[in-house]
PDB file of C-alpha atoms in Angstrom:
ATOM      1  CA  UNK A   1       0.113   0.218   0.061  1.00 43.00           C
ATOM      2  CA  UNK A   2       1.396   3.262  -0.884  1.00 68.00           C
ATOM      3  CA  UNK A   3       1.845   5.392   2.556  1.00 78.00           C
ATOM      4  CA  UNK A   4       0.485   9.205   2.914  1.00 88.00           C
ATOM      5  CA  UNK A   5       2.779  11.561   1.658  1.00 95.00           C
ATOM      6  CA  UNK A   6       4.546  13.613   3.865  1.00 97.00           C
ATOM      7  CA  UNK A   7       5.551  17.157   4.838  1.00 98.00           C
ATOM      8  CA  UNK A   8       8.750  18.326   6.328  1.00 98.00           C
ATOM      9  CA  UNK A   9       7.810  21.523   7.459  1.00 98.00           C
ATOM     10  CA  UNK A  10      10.392  24.289   8.637  1.00 98.00           C
ATOM     11  CA  UNK A  11       7.917  26.414  11.522  1.00 96.00           C
ATOM     12  CA  UNK A  12       9.535  29.958  12.027  1.00 94.00           C
ATOM     13  CA  UNK A  13       8.331  32.102   8.880  1.00 95.00           C
ATOM     14  CA  UNK A  14       6.612  29.160   7.120  1.00 96.00           C
ATOM     15  CA  UNK A  15       3.755  28.505  10.619  1.00 95.00           C
ATOM     16  CA  UNK A  16       4.251  32.220  11.384  1.00 93.00           C
ATOM     17  CA  UNK A  17       4.829  35.939  10.245  1.00 88.00           C
ATOM     18  CA  UNK A  18       8.842  36.541  11.825  1.00 87.00           C
ATOM     19  CA  UNK A  19       8.443  40.452  11.938  1.00 87.00           C
ATOM     20  CA  UNK A  20       7.113  41.047  15.319  1.00 89.00           C
ATOM     21  CA  UNK A  21       9.442  38.513  17.039  1.00 89.00           C
ATOM     22  CA  UNK A  22      12.619  40.144  14.838  1.00 92.00           C
ATOM     23  CA  UNK A  23      11.662  43.741  16.121  1.00 91.00           C
ATOM     24  CA  UNK A  24      11.898  42.162  19.692  1.00 91.00           C
ATOM     25  CA  UNK A  25      15.027  41.072  19.555  1.00 94.00           C
ATOM     26  CA  UNK A  26      16.527  44.044  17.759  1.00 94.00           C
ATOM     27  CA  UNK A  27      14.750  45.863  20.715  1.00 94.00           C
ATOM     28  CA  UNK A  28      16.659  43.564  23.483  1.00 94.00           C
ATOM     29  CA  UNK A  29      19.848  43.822  21.869  1.00 96.00           C
ATOM     30  CA  UNK A  30      19.863  47.276  21.494  1.00 97.00           C
ATOM     31  CA  UNK A  31      18.823  47.508  25.162  1.00 97.00           C
ATOM     32  CA  UNK A  32      21.534  44.830  26.373  1.00 97.00           C
ATOM     33  CA  UNK A  33      24.122  46.822  24.593  1.00 97.00           C
ATOM     34  CA  UNK A  34      22.291  50.257  25.828  1.00 98.00           C
ATOM     35  CA  UNK A  35      23.324  48.948  29.599  1.00 97.00           C
ATOM     36  CA  UNK A  36      27.289  47.165  28.674  1.00 98.00           C
ATOM     37  CA  UNK A  37      28.005  50.736  27.389  1.00 97.00           C
ATOM     38  CA  UNK A  38      26.313  53.057  29.795  1.00 97.00           C
ATOM     39  CA  UNK A  39      24.571  54.996  26.583  1.00 97.00           C
ATOM     40  CA  UNK A  40      21.239  55.919  26.052  1.00 98.00           C
ATOM     41  CA  UNK A  41      19.515  53.064  23.905  1.00 97.00           C
ATOM     42  CA  UNK A  42      18.637  55.520  21.188  1.00 97.00           C
ATOM     43  CA  UNK A  43      22.234  55.767  21.060  1.00 97.00           C
ATOM     44  CA  UNK A  44      22.704  52.498  20.335  1.00 97.00           C
ATOM     45  CA  UNK A  45      19.997  51.931  18.250  1.00 97.00           C
ATOM     46  CA  UNK A  46      21.188  55.045  16.152  1.00 97.00           C
ATOM     47  CA  UNK A  47      24.510  53.260  15.733  1.00 97.00           C
ATOM     48  CA  UNK A  48      23.060  49.886  14.519  1.00 97.00           C
ATOM     49  CA  UNK A  49      20.512  51.390  12.461  1.00 97.00           C
ATOM     50  CA  UNK A  50      24.258  52.860  10.726  1.00 97.00           C
ATOM     51  CA  UNK A  51      25.409  48.878  10.668  1.00 98.00           C
ATOM     52  CA  UNK A  52      22.599  47.510   9.791  1.00 97.00           C
ATOM     53  CA  UNK A  53      22.717  49.890   6.433  1.00 97.00           C
ATOM     54  CA  UNK A  54      26.243  48.632   5.945  1.00 97.00           C
ATOM     55  CA  UNK A  55      24.779  44.725   5.751  1.00 97.00           C
ATOM     56  CA  UNK A  56      22.225  46.083   3.607  1.00 96.00           C
ATOM     57  CA  UNK A  57      24.618  47.598   0.722  1.00 97.00           C
ATOM     58  CA  UNK A  58      26.286  43.556   0.624  1.00 97.00           C
ATOM     59  CA  UNK A  59      24.246  41.199   2.127  1.00 97.00           C
ATOM     60  CA  UNK A  60      26.175  38.757   0.544  1.00 97.00           C
ATOM     61  CA  UNK A  61      29.123  39.154   2.942  1.00 97.00           C
ATOM     62  CA  UNK A  62      27.056  39.477   6.178  1.00 98.00           C
ATOM     63  CA  UNK A  63      24.856  36.503   7.821  1.00 97.00           C
ATOM     64  CA  UNK A  64      24.300  34.039  10.700  1.00 96.00           C
ATOM     65  CA  UNK A  65      28.137  32.349  10.833  1.00 96.00           C
ATOM     66  CA  UNK A  66      28.042  30.368  13.895  1.00 93.00           C
ATOM     67  CA  UNK A  67      31.542  28.484  12.970  1.00 93.00           C
ATOM     68  CA  UNK A  68      32.816  31.802  11.359  1.00 93.00           C
ATOM     69  CA  UNK A  69      30.961  30.277   7.444  1.00 97.00           C
ATOM     70  CA  UNK A  70      27.649  31.768   6.738  1.00 98.00           C
ATOM     71  CA  UNK A  71      25.035  29.751   7.497  1.00 98.00           C
ATOM     72  CA  UNK A  72      22.447  31.553   6.062  1.00 98.00           C
ATOM     73  CA  UNK A  73      22.394  35.205   4.683  1.00 98.00           C
ATOM     74  CA  UNK A  74      20.902  38.255   6.295  1.00 97.00           C
ATOM     75  CA  UNK A  75      18.475  39.059   3.450  1.00 97.00           C
ATOM     76  CA  UNK A  76      17.131  35.893   3.913  1.00 97.00           C
ATOM     77  CA  UNK A  77      15.888  35.956   7.156  1.00 95.00           C
ATOM     78  CA  UNK A  78      15.348  38.781   9.891  1.00 94.00           C
ATOM     79  CA  UNK A  79      15.928  36.514  12.980  1.00 94.00           C
ATOM     80  CA  UNK A  80      19.245  36.490  11.473  1.00 94.00           C
ATOM     81  CA  UNK A  81      20.132  40.271  12.000  1.00 95.00           C
ATOM     82  CA  UNK A  82      21.099  40.198  15.547  1.00 94.00           C
ATOM     83  CA  UNK A  83      23.812  37.228  14.981  1.00 96.00           C
ATOM     84  CA  UNK A  84      25.083  39.100  11.515  1.00 97.00           C
ATOM     85  CA  UNK A  85      25.615  42.139  13.318  1.00 97.00           C
ATOM     86  CA  UNK A  86      27.572  41.207  16.346  1.00 97.00           C
ATOM     87  CA  UNK A  87      29.982  39.173  13.507  1.00 97.00           C
ATOM     88  CA  UNK A  88      30.161  42.253  11.799  1.00 98.00           C
ATOM     89  CA  UNK A  89      30.531  44.448  14.997  1.00 98.00           C
ATOM     90  CA  UNK A  90      33.311  41.352  15.540  1.00 97.00           C
ATOM     91  CA  UNK A  91      35.215  42.584  12.249  1.00 96.00           C
ATOM     92  CA  UNK A  92      34.619  46.141  12.086  1.00 97.00           C
ATOM     93  CA  UNK A  93      37.465  48.900  12.464  1.00 97.00           C
ATOM     94  CA  UNK A  94      34.686  51.308  13.186  1.00 97.00           C
ATOM     95  CA  UNK A  95      35.887  52.996  16.608  1.00 97.00           C
ATOM     96  CA  UNK A  96      32.228  52.738  17.557  1.00 97.00           C
ATOM     97  CA  UNK A  97      32.027  49.495  17.013  1.00 98.00           C
ATOM     98  CA  UNK A  98      35.535  48.939  18.894  1.00 97.00           C
ATOM     99  CA  UNK A  99      34.234  50.932  21.810  1.00 97.00           C
ATOM    100  CA  UNK A 100      30.954  48.208  22.128  1.00 98.00           C
ATOM    101  CA  UNK A 101      33.087  45.467  21.508  1.00 97.00           C
ATOM    102  CA  UNK A 102      35.177  46.385  23.956  1.00 97.00           C
ATOM    103  CA  UNK A 103      31.784  47.324  26.259  1.00 98.00           C
ATOM    104  CA  UNK A 104      30.998  43.299  25.674  1.00 98.00           C
ATOM    105  CA  UNK A 105      34.254  41.514  26.930  1.00 98.00           C
ATOM    106  CA  UNK A 106      33.995  43.691  29.975  1.00 97.00           C
ATOM    107  CA  UNK A 107      30.140  42.359  30.838  1.00 97.00           C
ATOM    108  CA  UNK A 108      32.333  38.810  30.504  1.00 97.00           C
ATOM    109  CA  UNK A 109      31.226  38.024  27.272  1.00 97.00           C
ATOM    110  CA  UNK A 110      34.436  36.328  25.681  1.00 96.00           C
ATOM    111  CA  UNK A 111      33.397  37.446  22.082  1.00 95.00           C
ATOM    112  CA  UNK A 112      29.976  38.911  19.794  1.00 96.00           C
ATOM    113  CA  UNK A 113      29.323  35.874  19.108  1.00 94.00           C
ATOM    114  CA  UNK A 114      28.648  34.514  23.021  1.00 96.00           C
ATOM    115  CA  UNK A 115      26.973  38.313  23.649  1.00 97.00           C
ATOM    116  CA  UNK A 116      24.373  37.700  20.186  1.00 96.00           C
ATOM    117  CA  UNK A 117      23.450  34.163  21.552  1.00 94.00           C
ATOM    118  CA  UNK A 118      22.238  35.125  24.750  1.00 95.00           C
ATOM    119  CA  UNK A 119      20.335  38.060  23.400  1.00 95.00           C
ATOM    120  CA  UNK A 120      18.616  35.777  21.195  1.00 92.00           C
ATOM    121  CA  UNK A 121      17.828  33.274  23.968  1.00 91.00           C
ATOM    122  CA  UNK A 122      16.839  36.101  26.585  1.00 92.00           C
ATOM    123  CA  UNK A 123      15.528  37.984  23.669  1.00 91.00           C
ATOM    124  CA  UNK A 124      12.871  35.180  22.332  1.00 88.00           C
ATOM    125  CA  UNK A 125      12.390  34.369  25.518  1.00 87.00           C
ATOM    126  CA  UNK A 126      10.781  37.340  26.924  1.00 88.00           C
ATOM    127  CA  UNK A 127       8.804  37.614  23.088  1.00 88.00           C
ATOM    128  CA  UNK A 128       7.114  34.011  23.889  1.00 83.00           C
ATOM    129  CA  UNK A 129       6.136  35.877  27.770  1.00 83.00           C
ATOM    130  CA  UNK A 130       4.870  39.283  26.665  1.00 82.00           C
ATOM    131  CA  UNK A 131       3.578  38.495  23.554  1.00 80.00           C
ATOM    132  CA  UNK A 132       0.526  36.299  21.857  1.00 76.00           C
ATOM    133  CA  UNK A 133       2.349  33.836  19.853  1.00 75.00           C
ATOM    134  CA  UNK A 134       2.273  34.484  15.827  1.00 80.00           C
ATOM    135  CA  UNK A 135       1.056  31.694  14.238  1.00 90.00           C
ATOM    136  CA  UNK A 136      -0.032  32.734  10.631  1.00 91.00           C
ATOM    137  CA  UNK A 137      -3.590  33.446  10.290  1.00 90.00           C
ATOM    138  CA  UNK A 138      -6.157  30.772   9.901  1.00 93.00           C
ATOM    139  CA  UNK A 139      -3.692  28.262  10.718  1.00 93.00           C
ATOM    140  CA  UNK A 140      -5.442  25.467  12.028  1.00 94.00           C
ATOM    141  CA  UNK A 141      -7.598  25.186   8.934  1.00 95.00           C
ATOM    142  CA  UNK A 142      -4.951  24.967   6.580  1.00 94.00           C
ATOM    143  CA  UNK A 143      -3.550  22.486   8.811  1.00 94.00           C
ATOM    144  CA  UNK A 144      -6.822  20.154   8.730  1.00 94.00           C
ATOM    145  CA  UNK A 145      -6.796  20.253   4.849  1.00 95.00           C
ATOM    146  CA  UNK A 146      -3.801  18.808   4.509  1.00 96.00           C
ATOM    147  CA  UNK A 147      -5.008  16.448   7.073  1.00 95.00           C
ATOM    148  CA  UNK A 148      -7.656  15.735   5.003  1.00 95.00           C
ATOM    149  CA  UNK A 149      -5.937  15.349   1.823  1.00 95.00           C
ATOM    150  CA  UNK A 150      -4.056  12.353   4.130  1.00 94.00           C
ATOM    151  CA  UNK A 151      -0.639  14.011   4.041  1.00 96.00           C
ATOM    152  CA  UNK A 152       1.520  13.139   7.255  1.00 96.00           C
ATOM    153  CA  UNK A 153       2.624  16.856   8.873  1.00 97.00           C
ATOM    154  CA  UNK A 154       6.321  16.536  10.298  1.00 98.00           C
ATOM    155  CA  UNK A 155       7.954  20.340  11.866  1.00 98.00           C
ATOM    156  CA  UNK A 156      12.060  20.705  11.620  1.00 98.00           C
ATOM    157  CA  UNK A 157      13.581  23.363  13.579  1.00 97.00           C
ATOM    158  CA  UNK A 158      16.142  25.283  14.995  1.00 95.00           C
ATOM    159  CA  UNK A 159      13.509  26.584  17.536  1.00 93.00           C
ATOM    160  CA  UNK A 160      13.285  24.423  20.877  1.00 92.00           C
ATOM    161  CA  UNK A 161      10.445  21.242  20.673  1.00 96.00           C
ATOM    162  CA  UNK A 162       8.834  23.522  23.522  1.00 93.00           C
ATOM    163  CA  UNK A 163       8.265  26.727  21.956  1.00 91.00           C
ATOM    164  CA  UNK A 164       7.159  24.802  18.688  1.00 94.00           C
ATOM    165  CA  UNK A 165       4.389  22.862  20.957  1.00 95.00           C
ATOM    166  CA  UNK A 166       3.372  26.134  22.663  1.00 92.00           C
ATOM    167  CA  UNK A 167       2.520  27.649  20.019  1.00 91.00           C
ATOM    168  CA  UNK A 168       0.456  25.366  17.935  1.00 94.00           C
ATOM    169  CA  UNK A 169      -1.859  23.901  20.890  1.00 94.00           C
ATOM    170  CA  UNK A 170      -1.912  27.805  21.430  1.00 90.00           C
ATOM    171  CA  UNK A 171      -4.227  28.250  18.242  1.00 91.00           C
ATOM    172  CA  UNK A 172      -5.985  24.583  18.593  1.00 93.00           C
ATOM    173  CA  UNK A 173      -3.588  22.219  16.342  1.00 95.00           C
ATOM    174  CA  UNK A 174      -2.669  18.690  18.596  1.00 96.00           C
ATOM    175  CA  UNK A 175       0.904  19.282  18.251  1.00 97.00           C
ATOM    176  CA  UNK A 176       3.738  17.342  20.076  1.00 97.00           C
ATOM    177  CA  UNK A 177       6.975  14.956  19.741  1.00 95.00           C
ATOM    178  CA  UNK A 178       5.574  11.349  19.691  1.00 93.00           C
ATOM    179  CA  UNK A 179       3.923   9.841  16.782  1.00 92.00           C
ATOM    180  CA  UNK A 180      -0.036  10.254  18.004  1.00 93.00           C
ATOM    181  CA  UNK A 181       0.170  13.756  17.962  1.00 96.00           C
ATOM    182  CA  UNK A 182      -1.020  15.841  14.394  1.00 95.00           C
ATOM    183  CA  UNK A 183       1.393  17.347  14.102  1.00 97.00           C
ATOM    184  CA  UNK A 184       4.545  15.683  14.869  1.00 98.00           C
ATOM    185  CA  UNK A 185       7.714  17.972  16.084  1.00 98.00           C
ATOM    186  CA  UNK A 186      11.336  17.702  15.939  1.00 98.00           C
ATOM    187  CA  UNK A 187      12.569  20.825  17.635  1.00 97.00           C
ATOM    188  CA  UNK A 188      16.663  22.065  17.791  1.00 96.00           C
ATOM    189  CA  UNK A 189      17.267  20.498  14.414  1.00 97.00           C
ATOM    190  CA  UNK A 190      20.053  22.482  13.733  1.00 97.00           C
ATOM    191  CA  UNK A 191      19.995  22.856  10.448  1.00 98.00           C
ATOM    192  CA  UNK A 192      22.632  26.272  10.864  1.00 97.00           C
ATOM    193  CA  UNK A 193      25.316  23.535  11.716  1.00 98.00           C
ATOM    194  CA  UNK A 194      27.490  23.107   9.147  1.00 98.00           C
ATOM    195  CA  UNK A 195      30.441  19.978   8.576  1.00 98.00           C
ATOM    196  CA  UNK A 196      34.103  19.195   8.349  1.00 97.00           C
ATOM    197  CA  UNK A 197      33.791  20.003   4.447  1.00 97.00           C
ATOM    198  CA  UNK A 198      32.958  23.431   2.230  1.00 96.00           C
ATOM    199  CA  UNK A 199      30.982  21.573   0.021  1.00 98.00           C
ATOM    200  CA  UNK A 200      28.762  24.085  -1.204  1.00 98.00           C
ATOM    201  CA  UNK A 201      25.843  24.896  -3.555  1.00 97.00           C
ATOM    202  CA  UNK A 202      26.238  28.653  -5.550  1.00 97.00           C
ATOM    203  CA  UNK A 203      23.089  30.623  -6.292  1.00 97.00           C
ATOM    204  CA  UNK A 204      23.546  34.453  -7.600  1.00 96.00           C
ATOM    205  CA  UNK A 205      27.018  34.104  -6.743  1.00 95.00           C
ATOM    206  CA  UNK A 206      26.956  33.649  -3.172  1.00 97.00           C
ATOM    207  CA  UNK A 207      28.002  30.176  -1.376  1.00 98.00           C
ATOM    208  CA  UNK A 208      25.813  28.287   0.242  1.00 98.00           C
ATOM    209  CA  UNK A 209      27.725  25.213   2.499  1.00 98.00           C
ATOM    210  CA  UNK A 210      25.646  22.046   2.317  1.00 98.00           C
ATOM    211  CA  UNK A 211      27.444  19.560   4.438  1.00 98.00           C
ATOM    212  CA  UNK A 212      25.247  20.520   7.366  1.00 98.00           C
ATOM    213  CA  UNK A 213      25.117  16.503   8.783  1.00 98.00           C
ATOM    214  CA  UNK A 214      22.256  17.194  11.509  1.00 98.00           C
ATOM    215  CA  UNK A 215      19.825  18.171   8.899  1.00 98.00           C
ATOM    216  CA  UNK A 216      20.533  15.357   6.428  1.00 98.00           C
ATOM    217  CA  UNK A 217      20.361  12.999   9.151  1.00 98.00           C
ATOM    218  CA  UNK A 218      16.868  14.263   9.997  1.00 98.00           C
ATOM    219  CA  UNK A 219      15.963  14.073   5.866  1.00 98.00           C
ATOM    220  CA  UNK A 220      17.355  10.720   5.638  1.00 98.00           C
ATOM    221  CA  UNK A 221      15.066   9.521   8.755  1.00 98.00           C
ATOM    222  CA  UNK A 222      12.264  11.353   7.586  1.00 98.00           C
ATOM    223  CA  UNK A 223      12.595  10.418   3.908  1.00 97.00           C
ATOM    224  CA  UNK A 224       9.719  13.169   3.275  1.00 98.00           C
ATOM    225  CA  UNK A 225       8.052  13.805  -0.316  1.00 97.00           C
ATOM    226  CA  UNK A 226       8.176  17.460   0.045  1.00 98.00           C
ATOM    227  CA  UNK A 227       9.899  19.803   2.398  1.00 98.00           C
ATOM    228  CA  UNK A 228       8.630  23.333   3.094  1.00 98.00           C
ATOM    229  CA  UNK A 229      11.006  26.238   4.443  1.00 98.00           C
ATOM    230  CA  UNK A 230      11.416  29.903   3.965  1.00 98.00           C
ATOM    231  CA  UNK A 231      14.514  30.142   4.194  1.00 98.00           C
ATOM    232  CA  UNK A 232      16.760  28.483   1.200  1.00 98.00           C
ATOM    233  CA  UNK A 233      19.581  28.386   2.881  1.00 98.00           C
ATOM    234  CA  UNK A 234      18.746  26.482   5.949  1.00 98.00           C
ATOM    235  CA  UNK A 235      15.559  24.872   4.602  1.00 98.00           C
ATOM    236  CA  UNK A 236      16.232  23.458   0.620  1.00 98.00           C
ATOM    237  CA  UNK A 237      19.648  23.887  -0.532  1.00 98.00           C
ATOM    238  CA  UNK A 238      20.728  20.405   1.212  1.00 98.00           C
ATOM    239  CA  UNK A 239      17.760  18.787   0.353  1.00 98.00           C
ATOM    240  CA  UNK A 240      17.935  20.327  -3.263  1.00 98.00           C
ATOM    241  CA  UNK A 241      21.531  19.139  -3.570  1.00 98.00           C
ATOM    242  CA  UNK A 242      20.398  15.476  -2.141  1.00 98.00           C
ATOM    243  CA  UNK A 243      17.331  15.256  -4.746  1.00 98.00           C
ATOM    244  CA  UNK A 244      20.154  15.630  -7.701  1.00 98.00           C
ATOM    245  CA  UNK A 245      22.497  13.330  -6.633  1.00 98.00           C
ATOM    246  CA  UNK A 246      19.893  10.665  -6.728  1.00 98.00           C
ATOM    247  CA  UNK A 247      19.811  10.334  -3.055  1.00 98.00           C
ATOM    248  CA  UNK A 248      16.200   7.948  -2.138  1.00 97.00           C
ATOM    249  CA  UNK A 249      15.146   9.587   1.149  1.00 98.00           C
ATOM    250  CA  UNK A 250      15.541  13.184  -0.686  1.00 98.00           C
ATOM    251  CA  UNK A 251      12.101  14.949  -1.077  1.00 98.00           C
ATOM    252  CA  UNK A 252      10.336  15.088  -4.819  1.00 97.00           C
ATOM    253  CA  UNK A 253       9.106  18.657  -4.205  1.00 98.00           C
ATOM    254  CA  UNK A 254      11.149  21.431  -2.699  1.00 98.00           C
ATOM    255  CA  UNK A 255       8.741  24.636  -1.669  1.00 98.00           C
ATOM    256  CA  UNK A 256       9.373  28.161  -0.565  1.00 98.00           C
ATOM    257  CA  UNK A 257       7.428  30.201   1.747  1.00 98.00           C
ATOM    258  CA  UNK A 258       7.440  33.814   0.283  1.00 97.00           C
ATOM    259  CA  UNK A 259       7.997  37.045   2.066  1.00 95.00           C
ATOM    260  CA  UNK A 260       7.872  40.126   1.911  1.00 94.00           C
ATOM    261  CA  UNK A 261      12.061  40.693   2.430  1.00 95.00           C
ATOM    262  CA  UNK A 262      12.245  37.046   0.263  1.00 97.00           C
ATOM    263  CA  UNK A 263      15.157  38.051  -1.350  1.00 97.00           C
ATOM    264  CA  UNK A 264      15.188  38.783  -5.086  1.00 97.00           C
ATOM    265  CA  UNK A 265      18.470  36.245  -5.718  1.00 97.00           C
ATOM    266  CA  UNK A 266      16.517  33.068  -4.716  1.00 98.00           C
ATOM    267  CA  UNK A 267      12.703  34.524  -6.240  1.00 97.00           C
ATOM    268  CA  UNK A 268      14.024  35.714  -9.666  1.00 95.00           C
ATOM    269  CA  UNK A 269      14.832  31.885 -11.185  1.00 96.00           C
ATOM    270  CA  UNK A 270      13.933  30.181  -7.611  1.00 97.00           C
ATOM    271  CA  UNK A 271      17.549  29.598  -6.892  1.00 97.00           C
ATOM    272  CA  UNK A 272      18.284  28.430 -10.702  1.00 96.00           C
ATOM    273  CA  UNK A 273      15.539  25.720 -10.598  1.00 97.00           C
ATOM    274  CA  UNK A 274      16.000  24.599  -7.427  1.00 98.00           C
ATOM    275  CA  UNK A 275      12.763  25.276  -6.150  1.00 98.00           C
ATOM    276  CA  UNK A 276       9.873  23.975  -7.274  1.00 98.00           C
ATOM    277  CA  UNK A 277       7.344  25.973  -5.944  1.00 98.00           C
ATOM    278  CA  UNK A 278       6.512  29.518  -4.013  1.00 98.00           C
ATOM    279  CA  UNK A 279       3.659  29.525  -1.905  1.00 97.00           C
ATOM    280  CA  UNK A 280       2.555  32.463   0.184  1.00 96.00           C
ATOM    281  CA  UNK A 281       1.000  30.502   2.587  1.00 94.00           C
ATOM    282  CA  UNK A 282       0.625  27.060   4.260  1.00 93.00           C
ATOM    283  CA  UNK A 283      -2.698  26.651   3.018  1.00 93.00           C
ATOM    284  CA  UNK A 284      -0.987  26.432  -0.817  1.00 95.00           C
ATOM    285  CA  UNK A 285       0.152  23.089  -0.236  1.00 96.00           C
ATOM    286  CA  UNK A 286      -2.960  21.661  -0.258  1.00 95.00           C
ATOM    287  CA  UNK A 287      -2.823  21.569  -4.506  1.00 94.00           C
ATOM    288  CA  UNK A 288       0.705  20.480  -4.671  1.00 96.00           C
ATOM    289  CA  UNK A 289      -0.451  17.796  -2.134  1.00 95.00           C
ATOM    290  CA  UNK A 290      -3.179  16.592  -4.510  1.00 93.00           C
ATOM    291  CA  UNK A 291      -0.276  16.165  -7.693  1.00 90.00           C
ATOM    292  CA  UNK A 292       2.072  14.264  -4.960  1.00 88.00           C
ATOM    293  CA  UNK A 293      -0.895  11.126  -5.634  1.00 72.00           C
TER     294      UNK A 293
END
């Protein structure tokens, strides 16, 4: 008997709109820097806006780089912005960047990346406490439509399982980390974590690292029919390479959820044809699932 189609879905940016959470992360980092520098927060915000403009002028040089190599570019995902900013401040010869670096070091951080990670964790935790979950409107009905088509939905995300389950349940969705849940969740997936090789895929002149062993293991274990994500580097580049190589566990379809911030270098030719479909909401998957048979 043919198994039901399996969807492997990212969470942040697919089932959520990241704008409010990204704004909270920006606010949190500015407040933390203001305290360390003993500056008014407005001054820090002005300085960070100046460095943000530098990144916007050359986004191909900036991004989330946990081990020094860019794992996702800053213009792909607004949640990458604090990490990318801290990386720029670490490397910049600008006198104000040096002042901020010194203040962060006096605050007990061994590097700007460690400071960025703490800001991210504390900022996202504060957002969860102070704001309602930013699940996309109509998420429950869109999921029910997919389940009615016989699809199995598994969420694989860098976010922690607890956050994802809490946000989905708040929207009335039966989610959990066990197979009995309507949506099975695999959090802390480390899609960002790069392997020992520098194997890359080039899109619009940008190198995208595709040796991501933790994510590869997850794809192989799940053997999905379709993968959907909103960040090409994190979500879709590796499964595209696996599919091109004829890996039997690779998906048949790759889908990008589009946002106003989704960059042209991905959209113009769907990453040189790596992306099969571009959708504006999860509900648009229904027709694609029907085509899987």
